[in-house]
Amino acid sequence: MFPSTSLASFFILILCFNGVTSSSTPTKIGKGYRLISIEETPDGGFLGHLQVKQKNNIYGPDIPLLQLFVKHETQDRLRVHITDAEKTRWEVPYNLLPREQPPALKQAIGRSRKNPITVQEFSGSELIFSYKADPFSFAVKRKSNGQTLFNSSSDESDPFGEMVFKDQYLEISTKLPKDASLYGLGENTQPHGIKLNPGDPYTLYTLDISAINLNTDLYGSHPVYMDHRVVNGQTFTHSVLLLNSNGMDVFYRGTSLTYKIIGGVFDFYFFAGPSPLTVIDQYTTFIGRPAPMPYWAFGFHQCRWGYHNLSVVEDVVDSYKKAQIPLDVIWNDDDHMDGKKDFTINPTNYPRPKLLAFLEKIHSIGMKYIVIVDPGIGVNSSYGVYQRGIANDVFIKYHGKPFIAQVWPGAVHFPDFLNPKTVEWWGDEIRRFHELAPVDGLWIDMNEASNFCTGLCTIPNKQCPTGTGPGWICCLDCKNITNTRWDDPPYKINASGIQSPIGYKTIATSAVHYNGVLEYDAHSLYGFSQSIATHKALQGLEGKRPFILSRSTYVGSGKYVAHWTGDNQGTWENLRYSISTMLNFGIFGVPMVGSDICGFYPQPTEELCNRWIEVGAFYPFSRDHANYYSPRQELYQWETVAESARNALGMRYKLLPYLYTLNYEAHISGAPIARPLFFSFPSYAECYGLSTQFLLGSSLMVSPVLEQGKSQVKALFPPGSWYSIFDMAQTITSKDGKYVTLDAPLHVVNVHLYQNSILPMQQGGLISKQARMTPFSLVVTFPAGASNAEAEGSLYLDNDELPEMKLGNGYSTYVHLYATANEGTVKLWSKVEEGKFALQKGWIIEKVTVLGLDGSGQPSALEVNGSPIAGASKVELSSMEQKYHKDVEVGDIKKSVMVEVKGLDLPVGKDFSMSWKMGISR
């Protein structure tokens, strides 16, 4: 919600705090470590010990002895784990992110080992680990071409030093080739686009600082980057994860990358690729596959902070219907709550009998309802949620008492989701609330965690909050905590972009979780641990597939939740930034992502809202959301925006089968729903930094207008043939790829389908439940004018309420689609897995459209399932010549035609085949 945005101007006033800041950091600290022993472990790994070479006290004393563990965990994943050899250190809990445990620490460590290994290279199937003993450094190489992917050694000329390992300061660097394209390291709003920009700050520490702030640490922490390179004309992609939840600065200089971390361990995972999609597959195999989303989640969502009573919500739903704009889900921010307290219903503005009647009404037509839940539990002795929380001892502590903070209801305690009892209590509160109001999903916000106050606070003898004025002004009695090394660590990460104290406007970092875990270490895991608890609770309610939207995320969050990009502004710049952030979250394994359409605040212009819905209609998660203090901006508020919405969302609802199939692909392989163009065109360097267009899946490209006053858009078209999805007769073909200026009047968004694809579509509708039952059509694309070509696609269908998304349960169907054009004969056929579910639903394919065929005569001799189609049949076969864009030189491309077959009645759940002859121009 809103408080962070109001802090943006305030942040500017904050001066840097005492202590060494990153800008004055000594370039090189110490002489590093030397390897004193190494041996093979029974599980095929390697265990070594490192001894500090020369102690110093910059940022505290060095840890004298380290344990090194190296293992090729799979054919394409290498782990390098470095920790204190004598004392257990904080790591991301193994029960939150399940993974192999490294060897236990040895109590007595000598300088020599039995049969020490002298070899300096450990080779796996795809990656090679090598090391230098003194000073210790390691490198990771790709086996197939010998290229170095990571190299921690430091030379005199390097701007970074040897590895540093202290209790509250860890540093390690890697050299990089100049031409490597890097992506990831979020969450932040990147003004330069999806490629990491040398010199930009990359700080990872979860904070409620609005997404309008550029190049600062935002709501999530994802210490992973993807590295895409061209080597001898071939492209190779790999990924590097540093699994560490402590605050960190990452300095990217173009030819090197340096991590500076305030705790934890070095726990590196290297994913070999070699393509962008295989990297994501390997990464999500490790961190967890993205959660399956229900079908309705791909419909359009409407929210606003400020729907003061139920009648306003009812009016919004009715107004969308009157305007004939699709709407699947209506949301409430905290307006439905009683005194802004979680799991309550306001008896005056949202009387329960009327709310239940409303929910019954919308549920009967397939619409859904979602509400917000913040982690802060109001301190109120008459509030049952609080009473049960105190009784179960579920809150984060400070000096043995529940830590006091302030959020919307006033004074609050924060549940400790690292505590198993808290997870049980949270699930029970969700169950109780669901009995009160049968909501269809939960929106967990403010979970960085956000706090309107800073430090150690007590509840004053006055009304707090007052009920007048902004609710995010701190009204508790608070004093700063600076007397512990956890609240004031020796190294200051660049928190909020200004090296603010790490406990500023959040939980004090010396507060304590379950089993003595410090907030200092676990801070960035808060939203992740809440996501896991919420997912478990919702899945246990009715055994249905949960839908959860979380603001704060960490490595592995995509297994449980969707994400939106937080408090953005209704500006053209923020519209552009939304694309980069969305694409980054696909790389992070959180494919269900979107931004507040038209901006969270202030009011967008009418023109901007037109253009934003034309982009937002193609976000994986598509939601309009606005702030309490902004004028209304539902899509029907302007007639021009309503028209753009009917056009763009109308197409989205026709594409729902495709989006849902991408959801399945994401769940089984991690493949992002929205992707940068280089995922499909890895060798086409023009698209490496492209952040103004994106792909849905491998082949559907969105090229929106992102600038004020423009009625054209200059779009990059990689080599091949592209077909307008709104006007399939329109073709853009280029041999080497090129920029093309496309017409884009106010209500038009350009979306193109690439060659060699088969796209499943339906007829659309105003609610996904209705749209889902309409007949299917298939769009087949061949390279324009090709006489020999192939295309393929797929379609996944299931009962989307089932918690698992898989084949073989009797409630799902998967259809492989194939097509060829060969010497004048066009063939299209399917291979169906588990056809029973689709057959029971009665789904049929009614129309097939094939684009890019070479031919001059009319199509003829149509056969369906081996039988000729007689003239008396209702099936119609027609063709028309396709048009090439005026900016494209057609050159030697032969005449290209589009063929349409209508009036079919092919069951989706059964294999089918069809073919026809084309007149060929020679």
JSON list of C-alpha atoms in Angstrom, two decimals, residues 116-244:
[
{"chain": "A", "resi": 116, "resn": "PRO", "atom": "CA", "xyz": [45.15, -35.12, 0.79]},
{"chain": "A", "resi": 117, "resn": "ILE", "atom": "CA", "xyz": [44.09, -34.49, -2.79]},
{"chain": "A", "resi": 118, "resn": "THR", "atom": "CA", "xyz": [46.62, -32.51, -4.80]},
{"chain": "A", "resi": 119, "resn": "VAL", "atom": "CA", "xyz": [44.63, -32.16, -8.02]},
{"chain": "A", "resi": 120, "resn": "GLN", "atom": "CA", "xyz": [43.41, -28.59, -8.56]},
{"chain": "A", "resi": 121, "resn": "GLU", "atom": "CA", "xyz": [40.46, -29.31, -10.84]},
{"chain": "A", "resi": 122, "resn": "PHE", "atom": "CA", "xyz": [37.20, -31.13, -10.10]},
{"chain": "A", "resi": 123, "resn": "SER", "atom": "CA", "xyz": [35.26, -31.83, -13.25]},
{"chain": "A", "resi": 124, "resn": "GLY", "atom": "CA", "xyz": [31.55, -32.53, -13.54]},
{"chain": "A", "resi": 125, "resn": "SER", "atom": "CA", "xyz": [29.48, -33.25, -16.62]},
{"chain": "A", "resi": 126, "resn": "GLU", "atom": "CA", "xyz": [29.07, -29.57, -17.61]},
{"chain": "A", "resi": 127, "resn": "LEU", "atom": "CA", "xyz": [31.14, -27.49, -15.18]},
{"chain": "A", "resi": 128, "resn": "ILE", "atom": "CA", "xyz": [34.70, -27.59, -13.87]},
{"chain": "A", "resi": 129, "resn": "PHE", "atom": "CA", "xyz": [35.73, -26.25, -10.46]},
{"chain": "A", "resi": 130, "resn": "SER", "atom": "CA", "xyz": [39.38, -25.22, -10.08]},
{"chain": "A", "resi": 131, "resn": "TYR", "atom": "CA", "xyz": [41.29, -23.41, -7.36]},
{"chain": "A", "resi": 132, "resn": "LYS", "atom": "CA", "xyz": [44.53, -21.72, -6.41]},
{"chain": "A", "resi": 133, "resn": "ALA", "atom": "CA", "xyz": [45.78, -22.52, -2.93]},
{"chain": "A", "resi": 134, "resn": "ASP", "atom": "CA", "xyz": [47.60, -19.32, -1.86]},
{"chain": "A", "resi": 135, "resn": "PRO", "atom": "CA", "xyz": [45.95, -16.90, -1.76]},
{"chain": "A", "resi": 136, "resn": "PHE", "atom": "CA", "xyz": [42.88, -19.06, -2.14]},
{"chain": "A", "resi": 137, "resn": "SER", "atom": "CA", "xyz": [40.64, -18.32, -5.12]},
{"chain": "A", "resi": 138, "resn": "PHE", "atom": "CA", "xyz": [38.37, -20.47, -7.20]},
{"chain": "A", "resi": 139, "resn": "ALA", "atom": "CA", "xyz": [37.10, -20.50, -10.75]},
{"chain": "A", "resi": 140, "resn": "VAL", "atom": "CA", "xyz": [34.20, -22.21, -12.49]},
{"chain": "A", "resi": 141, "resn": "LYS", "atom": "CA", "xyz": [34.57, -23.11, -16.15]},
{"chain": "A", "resi": 142, "resn": "ARG", "atom": "CA", "xyz": [32.27, -24.47, -18.81]},
{"chain": "A", "resi": 143, "resn": "LYS", "atom": "CA", "xyz": [33.55, -27.90, -19.83]},
{"chain": "A", "resi": 144, "resn": "SER", "atom": "CA", "xyz": [32.43, -27.74, -23.46]},
{"chain": "A", "resi": 145, "resn": "ASN", "atom": "CA", "xyz": [34.41, -24.64, -24.41]},
{"chain": "A", "resi": 146, "resn": "GLY", "atom": "CA", "xyz": [36.69, -23.94, -21.46]},
{"chain": "A", "resi": 147, "resn": "GLN", "atom": "CA", "xyz": [35.28, -20.50, -20.85]},
{"chain": "A", "resi": 148, "resn": "THR", "atom": "CA", "xyz": [35.59, -19.13, -17.33]},
{"chain": "A", "resi": 149, "resn": "LEU", "atom": "CA", "xyz": [32.18, -18.34, -15.84]},
{"chain": "A", "resi": 150, "resn": "PHE", "atom": "CA", "xyz": [33.33, -17.22, -12.39]},
{"chain": "A", "resi": 151, "resn": "ASN", "atom": "CA", "xyz": [36.82, -16.32, -11.17]},
{"chain": "A", "resi": 152, "resn": "SER", "atom": "CA", "xyz": [37.41, -14.99, -7.65]},
{"chain": "A", "resi": 153, "resn": "SER", "atom": "CA", "xyz": [41.14, -14.32, -7.99]},
{"chain": "A", "resi": 154, "resn": "SER", "atom": "CA", "xyz": [42.46, -10.77, -7.55]},
{"chain": "A", "resi": 155, "resn": "ASP", "atom": "CA", "xyz": [45.41, -9.19, -9.33]},
{"chain": "A", "resi": 156, "resn": "GLU", "atom": "CA", "xyz": [47.20, -5.97, -8.41]},
{"chain": "A", "resi": 157, "resn": "SER", "atom": "CA", "xyz": [45.39, -4.13, -11.19]},
{"chain": "A", "resi": 158, "resn": "ASP", "atom": "CA", "xyz": [41.91, -5.26, -10.14]},
{"chain": "A", "resi": 159, "resn": "PRO", "atom": "CA", "xyz": [39.64, -2.79, -8.32]},
{"chain": "A", "resi": 160, "resn": "PHE", "atom": "CA", "xyz": [38.80, -5.52, -5.79]},
{"chain": "A", "resi": 161, "resn": "GLY", "atom": "CA", "xyz": [40.78, -7.62, -3.37]},
{"chain": "A", "resi": 162, "resn": "GLU", "atom": "CA", "xyz": [40.95, -11.18, -2.10]},
{"chain": "A", "resi": 163, "resn": "MET", "atom": "CA", "xyz": [38.08, -12.95, -0.36]},
{"chain": "A", "resi": 164, "resn": "VAL", "atom": "CA", "xyz": [37.15, -11.52, 3.05]},
{"chain": "A", "resi": 165, "resn": "PHE", "atom": "CA", "xyz": [35.22, -13.47, 5.71]},
{"chain": "A", "resi": 166, "resn": "LYS", "atom": "CA", "xyz": [34.34, -11.73, 8.99]},
{"chain": "A", "resi": 167, "resn": "ASP", "atom": "CA", "xyz": [31.38, -12.16, 11.27]},
{"chain": "A", "resi": 168, "resn": "GLN", "atom": "CA", "xyz": [29.52, -9.15, 9.83]},
{"chain": "A", "resi": 169, "resn": "TYR", "atom": "CA", "xyz": [31.35, -8.54, 6.59]},
{"chain": "A", "resi": 170, "resn": "LEU", "atom": "CA", "xyz": [31.90, -10.96, 3.72]},
{"chain": "A", "resi": 171, "resn": "GLU", "atom": "CA", "xyz": [33.39, -9.94, 0.38]},
{"chain": "A", "resi": 172, "resn": "ILE", "atom": "CA", "xyz": [34.09, -11.87, -2.79]},
{"chain": "A", "resi": 173, "resn": "SER", "atom": "CA", "xyz": [34.41, -10.86, -6.44]},
{"chain": "A", "resi": 174, "resn": "THR", "atom": "CA", "xyz": [34.42, -12.36, -9.89]},
{"chain": "A", "resi": 175, "resn": "LYS", "atom": "CA", "xyz": [35.96, -11.17, -13.12]},
{"chain": "A", "resi": 176, "resn": "LEU", "atom": "CA", "xyz": [33.70, -10.87, -16.16]},
{"chain": "A", "resi": 177, "resn": "PRO", "atom": "CA", "xyz": [34.25, -10.46, -19.88]},
{"chain": "A", "resi": 178, "resn": "LYS", "atom": "CA", "xyz": [33.29, -7.04, -21.23]},
{"chain": "A", "resi": 179, "resn": "ASP", "atom": "CA", "xyz": [30.71, -8.40, -23.64]},
{"chain": "A", "resi": 180, "resn": "ALA", "atom": "CA", "xyz": [28.74, -10.48, -21.10]},
{"chain": "A", "resi": 181, "resn": "SER", "atom": "CA", "xyz": [25.10, -9.38, -20.74]},
{"chain": "A", "resi": 182, "resn": "LEU", "atom": "CA", "xyz": [23.92, -9.71, -17.13]},
{"chain": "A", "resi": 183, "resn": "TYR", "atom": "CA", "xyz": [20.34, -9.78, -15.83]},
{"chain": "A", "resi": 184, "resn": "GLY", "atom": "CA", "xyz": [18.75, -10.15, -12.41]},
{"chain": "A", "resi": 185, "resn": "LEU", "atom": "CA", "xyz": [19.88, -8.99, -8.93]},
{"chain": "A", "resi": 186, "resn": "GLY", "atom": "CA", "xyz": [16.59, -7.58, -7.66]},
{"chain": "A", "resi": 187, "resn": "GLU", "atom": "CA", "xyz": [14.14, -6.40, -6.64]},
{"chain": "A", "resi": 188, "resn": "ASN", "atom": "CA", "xyz": [14.77, -2.92, -7.92]},
{"chain": "A", "resi": 189, "resn": "THR", "atom": "CA", "xyz": [13.38, -0.47, -10.45]},
{"chain": "A", "resi": 190, "resn": "GLN", "atom": "CA", "xyz": [16.00, -0.34, -13.19]},
{"chain": "A", "resi": 191, "resn": "PRO", "atom": "CA", "xyz": [15.82, 2.84, -15.28]},
{"chain": "A", "resi": 192, "resn": "HIS", "atom": "CA", "xyz": [18.31, 1.48, -17.82]},
{"chain": "A", "resi": 193, "resn": "GLY", "atom": "CA", "xyz": [16.23, -1.60, -18.64]},
{"chain": "A", "resi": 194, "resn": "ILE", "atom": "CA", "xyz": [16.65, -5.31, -18.08]},
{"chain": "A", "resi": 195, "resn": "LYS", "atom": "CA", "xyz": [20.42, -5.51, -18.60]},
{"chain": "A", "resi": 196, "resn": "LEU", "atom": "CA", "xyz": [22.47, -4.73, -15.52]},
{"chain": "A", "resi": 197, "resn": "ASN", "atom": "CA", "xyz": [24.13, -1.36, -15.97]},
{"chain": "A", "resi": 198, "resn": "PRO", "atom": "CA", "xyz": [27.76, -0.95, -14.84]},
{"chain": "A", "resi": 199, "resn": "GLY", "atom": "CA", "xyz": [28.00, 1.53, -12.00]},
{"chain": "A", "resi": 200, "resn": "ASP", "atom": "CA", "xyz": [24.35, 1.28, -10.94]},
{"chain": "A", "resi": 201, "resn": "PRO", "atom": "CA", "xyz": [23.89, 0.26, -7.30]},
{"chain": "A", "resi": 202, "resn": "TYR", "atom": "CA", "xyz": [22.41, -3.15, -6.62]},
{"chain": "A", "resi": 203, "resn": "THR", "atom": "CA", "xyz": [21.49, -3.51, -2.95]},
{"chain": "A", "resi": 204, "resn": "LEU", "atom": "CA", "xyz": [19.50, -6.50, -1.73]},
{"chain": "A", "resi": 205, "resn": "TYR", "atom": "CA", "xyz": [17.55, -6.01, 1.48]},
{"chain": "A", "resi": 206, "resn": "THR", "atom": "CA", "xyz": [13.77, -6.07, 1.70]},
{"chain": "A", "resi": 207, "resn": "LEU", "atom": "CA", "xyz": [12.25, -2.70, 2.50]},
{"chain": "A", "resi": 208, "resn": "ASP", "atom": "CA", "xyz": [8.94, -0.88, 2.08]},
{"chain": "A", "resi": 209, "resn": "ILE", "atom": "CA", "xyz": [10.41, 1.81, -0.09]},
{"chain": "A", "resi": 210, "resn": "SER", "atom": "CA", "xyz": [8.18, 2.57, -3.03]},
{"chain": "A", "resi": 211, "resn": "ALA", "atom": "CA", "xyz": [8.92, 1.23, -6.50]},
{"chain": "A", "resi": 212, "resn": "ILE", "atom": "CA", "xyz": [9.05, 4.83, -7.75]},
{"chain": "A", "resi": 213, "resn": "ASN", "atom": "CA", "xyz": [12.55, 4.98, -6.25]},
{"chain": "A", "resi": 214, "resn": "LEU", "atom": "CA", "xyz": [15.12, 4.00, -8.86]},
{"chain": "A", "resi": 215, "resn": "ASN", "atom": "CA", "xyz": [18.13, 1.77, -8.25]},
{"chain": "A", "resi": 216, "resn": "THR", "atom": "CA", "xyz": [17.25, 1.06, -4.62]},
{"chain": "A", "resi": 217, "resn": "ASP", "atom": "CA", "xyz": [16.54, -2.12, -2.71]},
{"chain": "A", "resi": 218, "resn": "LEU", "atom": "CA", "xyz": [12.80, -2.72, -2.81]},
{"chain": "A", "resi": 219, "resn": "TYR", "atom": "CA", "xyz": [10.38, -5.33, -1.51]},
{"chain": "A", "resi": 220, "resn": "GLY", "atom": "CA", "xyz": [12.20, -8.52, -2.52]},
{"chain": "A", "resi": 221, "resn": "SER", "atom": "CA", "xyz": [15.69, -10.00, -2.36]},
{"chain": "A", "resi": 222, "resn": "HIS", "atom": "CA", "xyz": [16.92, -12.19, -5.23]},
{"chain": "A", "resi": 223, "resn": "PRO", "atom": "CA", "xyz": [20.73, -12.55, -5.17]},
{"chain": "A", "resi": 224, "resn": "VAL", "atom": "CA", "xyz": [20.87, -14.32, -8.53]},
{"chain": "A", "resi": 225, "resn": "TYR", "atom": "CA", "xyz": [22.06, -13.17, -11.93]},
{"chain": "A", "resi": 226, "resn": "MET", "atom": "CA", "xyz": [21.93, -14.61, -15.43]},
{"chain": "A", "resi": 227, "resn": "ASP", "atom": "CA", "xyz": [24.97, -14.19, -17.66]},
{"chain": "A", "resi": 228, "resn": "HIS", "atom": "CA", "xyz": [24.47, -14.41, -21.45]},
{"chain": "A", "resi": 229, "resn": "ARG", "atom": "CA", "xyz": [27.54, -14.52, -23.73]},
{"chain": "A", "resi": 230, "resn": "VAL", "atom": "CA", "xyz": [28.58, -15.10, -27.31]},
{"chain": "A", "resi": 231, "resn": "VAL", "atom": "CA", "xyz": [31.60, -17.39, -27.64]},
{"chain": "A", "resi": 232, "resn": "ASN", "atom": "CA", "xyz": [33.03, -18.09, -31.10]},
{"chain": "A", "resi": 233, "resn": "GLY", "atom": "CA", "xyz": [29.70, -17.27, -32.71]},
{"chain": "A", "resi": 234, "resn": "GLN", "atom": "CA", "xyz": [27.71, -19.48, -30.32]},
{"chain": "A", "resi": 235, "resn": "THR", "atom": "CA", "xyz": [25.60, -18.27, -27.41]},
{"chain": "A", "resi": 236, "resn": "PHE", "atom": "CA", "xyz": [25.88, -19.60, -23.88]},
{"chain": "A", "resi": 237, "resn": "THR", "atom": "CA", "xyz": [23.90, -18.68, -20.79]},
{"chain": "A", "resi": 238, "resn": "HIS", "atom": "CA", "xyz": [24.58, -19.55, -17.17]},
{"chain": "A", "resi": 239, "resn": "SER", "atom": "CA", "xyz": [23.30, -18.36, -13.82]},
{"chain": "A", "resi": 240, "resn": "VAL", "atom": "CA", "xyz": [24.88, -17.70, -10.42]},
{"chain": "A", "resi": 241, "resn": "LEU", "atom": "CA", "xyz": [22.94, -17.74, -7.14]},
{"chain": "A", "resi": 242, "resn": "LEU", "atom": "CA", "xyz": [24.47, -16.60, -3.86]},
{"chain": "A", "resi": 243, "resn": "LEU", "atom": "CA", "xyz": [22.07, -18.14, -1.36]},
{"chain": "A", "resi": 244, "resn": "ASN", "atom": "CA", "xyz": [22.36, -15.64, 1.47]}
]
